PDB file of C-alpha atoms and ligand atoms in Angstrom:
ATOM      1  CA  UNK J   1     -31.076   3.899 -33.126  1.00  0.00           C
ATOM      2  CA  UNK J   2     -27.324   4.311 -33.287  1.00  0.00           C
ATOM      3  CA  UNK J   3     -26.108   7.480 -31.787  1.00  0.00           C
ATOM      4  CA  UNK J   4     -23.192   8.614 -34.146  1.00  0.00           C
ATOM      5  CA  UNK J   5     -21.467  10.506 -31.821  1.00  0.00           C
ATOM      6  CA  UNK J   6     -21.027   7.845 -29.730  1.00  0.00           C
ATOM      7  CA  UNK J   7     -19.181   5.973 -32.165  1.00  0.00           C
ATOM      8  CA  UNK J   8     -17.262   9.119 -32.961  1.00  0.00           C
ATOM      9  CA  UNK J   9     -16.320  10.662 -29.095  1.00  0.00           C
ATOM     10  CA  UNK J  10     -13.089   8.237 -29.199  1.00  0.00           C
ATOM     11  CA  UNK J  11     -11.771  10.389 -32.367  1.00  0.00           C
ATOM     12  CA  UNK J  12     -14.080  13.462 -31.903  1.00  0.00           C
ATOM     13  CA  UNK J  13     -11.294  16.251 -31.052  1.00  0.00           C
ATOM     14  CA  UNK J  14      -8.911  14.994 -33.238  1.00  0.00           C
ATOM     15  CA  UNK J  15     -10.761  14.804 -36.468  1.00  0.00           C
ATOM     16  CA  UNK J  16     -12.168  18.539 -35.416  1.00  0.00           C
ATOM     17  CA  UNK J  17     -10.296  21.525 -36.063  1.00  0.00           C
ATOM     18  CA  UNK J  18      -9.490  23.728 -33.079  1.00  0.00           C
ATOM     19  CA  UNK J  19     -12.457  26.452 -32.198  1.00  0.00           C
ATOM     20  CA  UNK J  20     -12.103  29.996 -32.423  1.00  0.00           C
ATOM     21  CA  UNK J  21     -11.776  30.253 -28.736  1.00  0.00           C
ATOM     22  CA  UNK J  22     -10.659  34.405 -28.887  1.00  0.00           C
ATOM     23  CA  UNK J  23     -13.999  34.751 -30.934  1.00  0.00           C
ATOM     24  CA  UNK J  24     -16.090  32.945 -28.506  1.00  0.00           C
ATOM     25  CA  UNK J  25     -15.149  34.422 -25.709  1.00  0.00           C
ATOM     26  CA  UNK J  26     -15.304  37.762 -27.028  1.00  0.00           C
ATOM     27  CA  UNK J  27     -19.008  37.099 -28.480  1.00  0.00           C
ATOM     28  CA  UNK J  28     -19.843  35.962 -25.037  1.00  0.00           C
ATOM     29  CA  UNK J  29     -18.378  38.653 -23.228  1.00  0.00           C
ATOM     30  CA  UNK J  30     -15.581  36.382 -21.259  1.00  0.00           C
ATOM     31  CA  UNK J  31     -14.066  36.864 -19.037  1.00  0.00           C
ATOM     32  CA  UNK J  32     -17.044  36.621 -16.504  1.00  0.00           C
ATOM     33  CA  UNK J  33     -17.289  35.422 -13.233  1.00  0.00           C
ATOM     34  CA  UNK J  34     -20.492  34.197 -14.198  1.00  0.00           C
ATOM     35  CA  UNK J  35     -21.903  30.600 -15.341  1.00  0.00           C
ATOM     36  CA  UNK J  36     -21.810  29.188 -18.406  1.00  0.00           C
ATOM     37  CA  UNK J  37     -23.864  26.340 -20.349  1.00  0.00           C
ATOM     38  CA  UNK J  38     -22.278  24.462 -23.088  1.00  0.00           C
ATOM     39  CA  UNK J  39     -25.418  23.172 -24.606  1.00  0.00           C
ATOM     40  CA  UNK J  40     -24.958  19.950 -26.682  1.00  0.00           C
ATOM     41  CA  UNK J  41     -20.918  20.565 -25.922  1.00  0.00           C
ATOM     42  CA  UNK J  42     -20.125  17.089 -26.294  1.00  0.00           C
ATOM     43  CA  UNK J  43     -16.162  16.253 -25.474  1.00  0.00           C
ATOM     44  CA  UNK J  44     -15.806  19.930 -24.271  1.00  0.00           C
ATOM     45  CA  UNK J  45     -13.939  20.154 -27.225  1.00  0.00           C
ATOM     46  CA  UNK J  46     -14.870  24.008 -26.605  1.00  0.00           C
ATOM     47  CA  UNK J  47     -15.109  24.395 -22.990  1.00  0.00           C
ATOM     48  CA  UNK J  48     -11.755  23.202 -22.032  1.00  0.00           C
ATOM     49  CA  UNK J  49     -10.323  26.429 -23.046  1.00  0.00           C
ATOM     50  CA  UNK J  50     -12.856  28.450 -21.797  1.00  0.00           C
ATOM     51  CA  UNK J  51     -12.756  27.123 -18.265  1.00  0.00           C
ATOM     52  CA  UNK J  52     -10.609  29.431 -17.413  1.00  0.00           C
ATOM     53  CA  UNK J  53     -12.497  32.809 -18.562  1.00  0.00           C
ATOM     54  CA  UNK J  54     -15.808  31.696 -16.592  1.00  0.00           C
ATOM     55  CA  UNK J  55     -16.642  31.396 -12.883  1.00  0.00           C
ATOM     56  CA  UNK J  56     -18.409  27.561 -13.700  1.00  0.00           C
ATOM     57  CA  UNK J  57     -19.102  25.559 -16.690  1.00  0.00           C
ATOM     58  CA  UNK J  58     -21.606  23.154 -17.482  1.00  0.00           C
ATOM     59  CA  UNK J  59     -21.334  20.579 -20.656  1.00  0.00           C
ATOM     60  CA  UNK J  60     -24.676  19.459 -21.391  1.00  0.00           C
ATOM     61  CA  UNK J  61     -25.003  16.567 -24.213  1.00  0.00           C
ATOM     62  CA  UNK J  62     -26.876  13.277 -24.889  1.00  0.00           C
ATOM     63  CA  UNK J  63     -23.983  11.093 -25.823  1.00  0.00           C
ATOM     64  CA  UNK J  64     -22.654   9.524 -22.737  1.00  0.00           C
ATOM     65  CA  UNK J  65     -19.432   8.872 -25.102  1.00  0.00           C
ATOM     66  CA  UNK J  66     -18.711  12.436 -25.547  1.00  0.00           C
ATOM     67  CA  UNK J  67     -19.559  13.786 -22.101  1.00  0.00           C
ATOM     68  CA  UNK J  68     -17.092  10.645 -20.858  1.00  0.00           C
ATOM     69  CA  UNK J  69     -14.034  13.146 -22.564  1.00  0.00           C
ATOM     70  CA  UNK J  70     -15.386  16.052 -21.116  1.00  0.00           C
ATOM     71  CA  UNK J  71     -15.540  14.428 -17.695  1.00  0.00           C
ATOM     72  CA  UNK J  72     -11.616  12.822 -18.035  1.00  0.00           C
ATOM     73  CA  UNK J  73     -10.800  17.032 -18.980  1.00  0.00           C
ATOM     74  CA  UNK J  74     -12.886  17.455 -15.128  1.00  0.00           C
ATOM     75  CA  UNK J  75     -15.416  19.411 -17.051  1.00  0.00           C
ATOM     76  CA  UNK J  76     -18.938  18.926 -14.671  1.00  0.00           C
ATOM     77  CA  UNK J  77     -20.789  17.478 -17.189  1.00  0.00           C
ATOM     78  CA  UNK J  78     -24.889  16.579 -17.254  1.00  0.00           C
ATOM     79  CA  UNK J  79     -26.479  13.890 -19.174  1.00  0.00           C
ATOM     80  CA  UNK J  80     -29.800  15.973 -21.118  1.00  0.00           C
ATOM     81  CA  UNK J  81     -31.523  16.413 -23.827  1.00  0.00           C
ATOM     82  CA  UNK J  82     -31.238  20.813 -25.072  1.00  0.00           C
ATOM     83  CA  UNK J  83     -34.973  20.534 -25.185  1.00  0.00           C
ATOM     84  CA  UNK J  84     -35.405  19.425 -21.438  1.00  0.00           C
ATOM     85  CA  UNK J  85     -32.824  20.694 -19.352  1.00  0.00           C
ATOM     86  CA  UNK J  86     -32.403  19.930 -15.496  1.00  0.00           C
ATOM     87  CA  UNK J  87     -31.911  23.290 -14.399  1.00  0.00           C
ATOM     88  CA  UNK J  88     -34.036  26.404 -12.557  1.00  0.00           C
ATOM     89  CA  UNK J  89     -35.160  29.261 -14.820  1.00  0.00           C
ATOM     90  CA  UNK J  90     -32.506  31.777 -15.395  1.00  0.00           C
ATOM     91  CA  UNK J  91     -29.294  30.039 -13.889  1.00  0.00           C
ATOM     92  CA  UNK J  92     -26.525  31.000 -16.253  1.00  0.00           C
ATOM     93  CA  UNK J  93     -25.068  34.214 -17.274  1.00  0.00           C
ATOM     94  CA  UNK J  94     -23.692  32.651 -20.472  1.00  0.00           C
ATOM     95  CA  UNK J  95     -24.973  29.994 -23.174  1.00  0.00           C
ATOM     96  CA  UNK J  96     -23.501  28.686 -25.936  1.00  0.00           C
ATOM     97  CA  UNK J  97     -24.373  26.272 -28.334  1.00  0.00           C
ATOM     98  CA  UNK J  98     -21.266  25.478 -30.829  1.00  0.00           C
ATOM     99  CA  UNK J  99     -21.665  23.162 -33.942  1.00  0.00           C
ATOM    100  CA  UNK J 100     -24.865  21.316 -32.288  1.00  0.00           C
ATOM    101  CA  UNK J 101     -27.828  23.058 -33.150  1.00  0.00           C
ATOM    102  CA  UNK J 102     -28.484  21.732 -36.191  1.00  0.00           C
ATOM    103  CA  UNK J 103     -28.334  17.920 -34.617  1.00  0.00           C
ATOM    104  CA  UNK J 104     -30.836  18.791 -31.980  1.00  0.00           C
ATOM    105  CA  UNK J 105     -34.055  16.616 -32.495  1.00  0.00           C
ATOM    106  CA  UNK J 106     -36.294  19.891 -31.696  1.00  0.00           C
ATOM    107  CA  UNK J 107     -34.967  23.460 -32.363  1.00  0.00           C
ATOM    108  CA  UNK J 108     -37.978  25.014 -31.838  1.00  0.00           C
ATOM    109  CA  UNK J 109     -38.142  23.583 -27.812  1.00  0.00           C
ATOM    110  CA  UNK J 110     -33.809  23.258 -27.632  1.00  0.00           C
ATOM    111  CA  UNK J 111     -33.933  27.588 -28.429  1.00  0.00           C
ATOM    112  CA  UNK J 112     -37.081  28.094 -26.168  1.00  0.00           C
ATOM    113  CA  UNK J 113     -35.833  26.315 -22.700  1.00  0.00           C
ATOM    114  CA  UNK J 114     -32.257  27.397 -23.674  1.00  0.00           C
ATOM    115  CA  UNK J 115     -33.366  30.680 -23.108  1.00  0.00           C
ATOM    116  CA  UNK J 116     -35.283  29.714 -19.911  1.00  0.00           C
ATOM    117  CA  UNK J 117     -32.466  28.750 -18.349  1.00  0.00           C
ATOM    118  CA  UNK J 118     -30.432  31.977 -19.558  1.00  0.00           C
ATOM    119  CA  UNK J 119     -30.093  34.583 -16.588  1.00  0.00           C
ATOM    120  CA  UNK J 120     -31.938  38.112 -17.826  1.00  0.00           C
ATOM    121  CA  UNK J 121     -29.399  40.443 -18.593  1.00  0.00           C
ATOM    122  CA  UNK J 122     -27.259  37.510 -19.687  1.00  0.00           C
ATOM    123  CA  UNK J 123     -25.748  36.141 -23.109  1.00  0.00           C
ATOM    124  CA  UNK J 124     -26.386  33.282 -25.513  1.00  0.00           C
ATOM    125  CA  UNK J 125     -24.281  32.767 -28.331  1.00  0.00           C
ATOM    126  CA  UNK J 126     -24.947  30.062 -31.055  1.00  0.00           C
ATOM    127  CA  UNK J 127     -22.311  28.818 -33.806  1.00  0.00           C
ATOM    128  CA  UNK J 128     -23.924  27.205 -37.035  1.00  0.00           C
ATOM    129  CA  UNK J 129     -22.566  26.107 -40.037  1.00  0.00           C
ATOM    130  CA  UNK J 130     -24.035  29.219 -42.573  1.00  0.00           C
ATOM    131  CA  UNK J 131     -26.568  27.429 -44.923  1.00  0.00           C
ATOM    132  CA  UNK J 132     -26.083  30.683 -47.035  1.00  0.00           C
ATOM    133  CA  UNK J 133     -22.703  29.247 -48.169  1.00  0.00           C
ATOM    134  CA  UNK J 134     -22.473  26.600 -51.236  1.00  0.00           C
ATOM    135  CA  UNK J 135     -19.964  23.968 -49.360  1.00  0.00           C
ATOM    136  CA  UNK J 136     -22.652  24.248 -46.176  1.00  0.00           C
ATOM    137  CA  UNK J 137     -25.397  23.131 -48.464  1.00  0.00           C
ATOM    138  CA  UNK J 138     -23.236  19.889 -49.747  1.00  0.00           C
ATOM    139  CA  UNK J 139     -22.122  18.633 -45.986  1.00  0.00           C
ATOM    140  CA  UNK J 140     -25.830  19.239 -45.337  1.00  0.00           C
ATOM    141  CA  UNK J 141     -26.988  16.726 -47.955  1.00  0.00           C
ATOM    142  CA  UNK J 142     -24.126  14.636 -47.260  1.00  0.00           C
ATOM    143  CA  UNK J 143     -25.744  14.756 -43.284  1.00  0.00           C
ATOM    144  CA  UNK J 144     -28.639  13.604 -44.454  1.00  0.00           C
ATOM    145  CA  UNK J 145     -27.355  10.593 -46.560  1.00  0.00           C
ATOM    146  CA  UNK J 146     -25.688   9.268 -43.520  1.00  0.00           C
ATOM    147  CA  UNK J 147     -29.015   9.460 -41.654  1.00  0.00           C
ATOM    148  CA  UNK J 148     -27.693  11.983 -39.468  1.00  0.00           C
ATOM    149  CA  UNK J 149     -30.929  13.490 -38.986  1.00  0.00           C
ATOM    150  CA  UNK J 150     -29.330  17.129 -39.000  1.00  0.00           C
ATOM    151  CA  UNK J 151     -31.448  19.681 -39.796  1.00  0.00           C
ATOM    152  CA  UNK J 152     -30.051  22.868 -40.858  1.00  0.00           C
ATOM    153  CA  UNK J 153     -31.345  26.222 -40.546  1.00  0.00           C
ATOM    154  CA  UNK J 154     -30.081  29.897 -41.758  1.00  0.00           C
ATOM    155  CA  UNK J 155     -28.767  31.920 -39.461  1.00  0.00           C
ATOM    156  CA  UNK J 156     -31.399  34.392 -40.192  1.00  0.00           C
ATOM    157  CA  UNK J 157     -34.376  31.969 -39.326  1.00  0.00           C
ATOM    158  CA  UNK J 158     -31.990  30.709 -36.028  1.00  0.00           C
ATOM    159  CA  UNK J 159     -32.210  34.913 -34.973  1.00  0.00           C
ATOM    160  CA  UNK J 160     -35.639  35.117 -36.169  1.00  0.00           C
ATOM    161  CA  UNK J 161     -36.639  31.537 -33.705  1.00  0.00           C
ATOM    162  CA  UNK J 162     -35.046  33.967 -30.933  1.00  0.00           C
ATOM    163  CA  UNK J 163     -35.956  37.418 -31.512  1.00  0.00           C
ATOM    164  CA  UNK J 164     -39.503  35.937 -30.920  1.00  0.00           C
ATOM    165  CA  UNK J 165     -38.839  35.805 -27.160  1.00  0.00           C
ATOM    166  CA  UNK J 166     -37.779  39.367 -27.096  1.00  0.00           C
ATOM    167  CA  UNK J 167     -34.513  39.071 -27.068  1.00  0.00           C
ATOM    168  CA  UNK J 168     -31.624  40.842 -28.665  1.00  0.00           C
ATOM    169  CA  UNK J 169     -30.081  39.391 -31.606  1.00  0.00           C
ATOM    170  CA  UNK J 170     -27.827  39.839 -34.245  1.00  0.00           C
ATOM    171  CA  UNK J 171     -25.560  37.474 -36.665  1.00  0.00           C
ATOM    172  CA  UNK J 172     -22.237  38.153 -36.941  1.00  0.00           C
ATOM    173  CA  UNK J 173     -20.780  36.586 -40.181  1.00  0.00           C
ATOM    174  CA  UNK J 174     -17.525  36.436 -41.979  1.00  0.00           C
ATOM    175  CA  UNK J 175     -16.276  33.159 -41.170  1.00  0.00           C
ATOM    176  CA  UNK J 176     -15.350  30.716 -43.980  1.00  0.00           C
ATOM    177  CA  UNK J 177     -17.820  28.206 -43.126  1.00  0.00           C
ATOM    178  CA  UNK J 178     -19.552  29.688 -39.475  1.00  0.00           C
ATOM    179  CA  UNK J 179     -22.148  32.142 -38.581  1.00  0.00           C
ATOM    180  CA  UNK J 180     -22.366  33.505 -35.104  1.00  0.00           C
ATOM    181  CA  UNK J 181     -26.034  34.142 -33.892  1.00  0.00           C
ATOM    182  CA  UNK J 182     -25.726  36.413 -31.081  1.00  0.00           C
ATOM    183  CA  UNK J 183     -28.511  37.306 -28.372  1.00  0.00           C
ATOM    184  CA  UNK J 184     -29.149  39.311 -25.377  1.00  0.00           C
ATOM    185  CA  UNK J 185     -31.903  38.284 -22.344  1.00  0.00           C
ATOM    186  CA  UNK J 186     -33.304  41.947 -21.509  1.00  0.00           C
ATOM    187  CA  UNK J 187     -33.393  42.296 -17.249  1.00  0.00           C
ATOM    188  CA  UNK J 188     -37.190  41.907 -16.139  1.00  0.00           C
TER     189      UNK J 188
HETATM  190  C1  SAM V 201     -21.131  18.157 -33.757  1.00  0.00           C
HETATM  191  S1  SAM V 201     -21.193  17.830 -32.020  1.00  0.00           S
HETATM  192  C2  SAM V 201     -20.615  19.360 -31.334  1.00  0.00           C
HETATM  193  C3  SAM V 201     -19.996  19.174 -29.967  1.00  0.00           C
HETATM  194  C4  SAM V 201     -19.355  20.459 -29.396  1.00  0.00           C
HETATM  195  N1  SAM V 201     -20.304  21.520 -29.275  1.00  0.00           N
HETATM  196  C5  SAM V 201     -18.168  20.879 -30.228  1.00  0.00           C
HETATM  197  O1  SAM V 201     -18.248  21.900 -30.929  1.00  0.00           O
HETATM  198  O2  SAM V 201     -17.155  20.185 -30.173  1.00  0.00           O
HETATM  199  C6  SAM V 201     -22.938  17.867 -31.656  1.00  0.00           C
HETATM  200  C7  SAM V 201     -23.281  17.395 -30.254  1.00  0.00           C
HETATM  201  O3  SAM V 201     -24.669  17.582 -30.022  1.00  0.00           O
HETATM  202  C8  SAM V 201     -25.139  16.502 -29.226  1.00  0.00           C
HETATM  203  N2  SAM V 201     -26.602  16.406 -29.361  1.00  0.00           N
HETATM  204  C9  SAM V 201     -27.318  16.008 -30.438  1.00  0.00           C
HETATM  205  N3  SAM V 201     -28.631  16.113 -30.176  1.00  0.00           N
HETATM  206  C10 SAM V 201     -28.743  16.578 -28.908  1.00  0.00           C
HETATM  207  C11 SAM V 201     -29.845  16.923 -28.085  1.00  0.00           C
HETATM  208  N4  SAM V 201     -31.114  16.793 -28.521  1.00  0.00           N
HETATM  209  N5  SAM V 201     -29.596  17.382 -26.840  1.00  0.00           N
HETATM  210  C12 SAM V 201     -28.320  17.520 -26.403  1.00  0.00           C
HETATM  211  N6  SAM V 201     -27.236  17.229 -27.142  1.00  0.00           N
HETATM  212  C13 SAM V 201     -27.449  16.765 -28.382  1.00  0.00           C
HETATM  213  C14 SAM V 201     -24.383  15.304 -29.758  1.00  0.00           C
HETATM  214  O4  SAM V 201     -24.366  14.226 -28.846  1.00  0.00           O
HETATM  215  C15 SAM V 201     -23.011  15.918 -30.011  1.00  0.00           C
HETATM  216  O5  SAM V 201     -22.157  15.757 -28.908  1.00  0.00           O
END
């Protein structure tokens, strides 16, 4: 099947607007000397200017097209699927997933071996499009009509998915189009 973000990595940063890097880092408690996955972070769009905030960062995506730009910005990058990553329990202090849930083929798994691989004590912070919003609810149907097999949730459900593994969560909204799902691994 084709992978559309393949055929989009050559235009990817241009046609996106630029993140909210102040918010980001503040939601994930940067700076940090600490490590930080960028879970389905494709051209490292986001990570480029968080490189600098972080001890390490790690793009994970499936798009070899995408991780190819985060590799040229010398991003280490790792070829995965967010349901099976290739890391030990517990590695990194931080995780974010930015834009990407919503294209991951299982949420349910993506959430549960994100948080394996989140360090107790550590952060994860997901950004979704908010499904409670009208023009959310048309690029979702327009998703789906170009087969992008995106599957949207609220941010609600996303914090309820994770507050069933005991973490800490809560949604901070008030962004035009974005909801910020943020969570907390307790320390063993
Ligand atoms: C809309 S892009 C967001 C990229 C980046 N986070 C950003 O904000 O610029 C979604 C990314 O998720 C990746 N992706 C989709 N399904 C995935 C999966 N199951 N595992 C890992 N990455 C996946 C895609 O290849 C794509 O790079």
């Amino acid at each position: 099947m084709i992978d559309h973000f393949d055929v989009l990595a050559p235009w990817y940063d241009r046609l996106l607007r630029q993140p909210d890097v102040g918010r980001l880092a503040r939601l994930l408690g940067l700076p940090s000397p600490g490590r930080l996955l960028d879970a389905g972070g494709g051209t490292g769009r986001v990570s480029e200017h968080l490189q600098g905030s972080v001890g390490t960062v790690v793009v994970s995506d499936l798009s070899q097209r995408m991780l190819k730009r985060a590799r040229a910005k010398h991003i280490p990058c790792v070829r995965a699927h967010a349901e099976k990553l290739p890391f030990e329990n517990g590695q990194f202090e931080h995780v974010l997933v930015v834009d990407a849930l919503h294209h991951f083929c299982d949420q349910q798994q993506a959430i549960e071996d994100l948080i394996r691989v989140l360090k107790p004590g550590g952060r994860m912070l997901i950004e979704e499009f908010d499904l409670n919003k009208l023009p959310v609810q048309l690029l979702a149907m327009l998703e789906k009509m170009f087969l992008m097999g995106s599957r949207f949730l609220h941010p609600e459900t996303i914090a309820d998915m994770i507050a069933a593994h005991r973490l800490t969560v809560r949604i901070e909204s008030g962004g035009r189009f974005a909801a910020w799902i943020v969570a907390e691994k307790t320390r063993a």
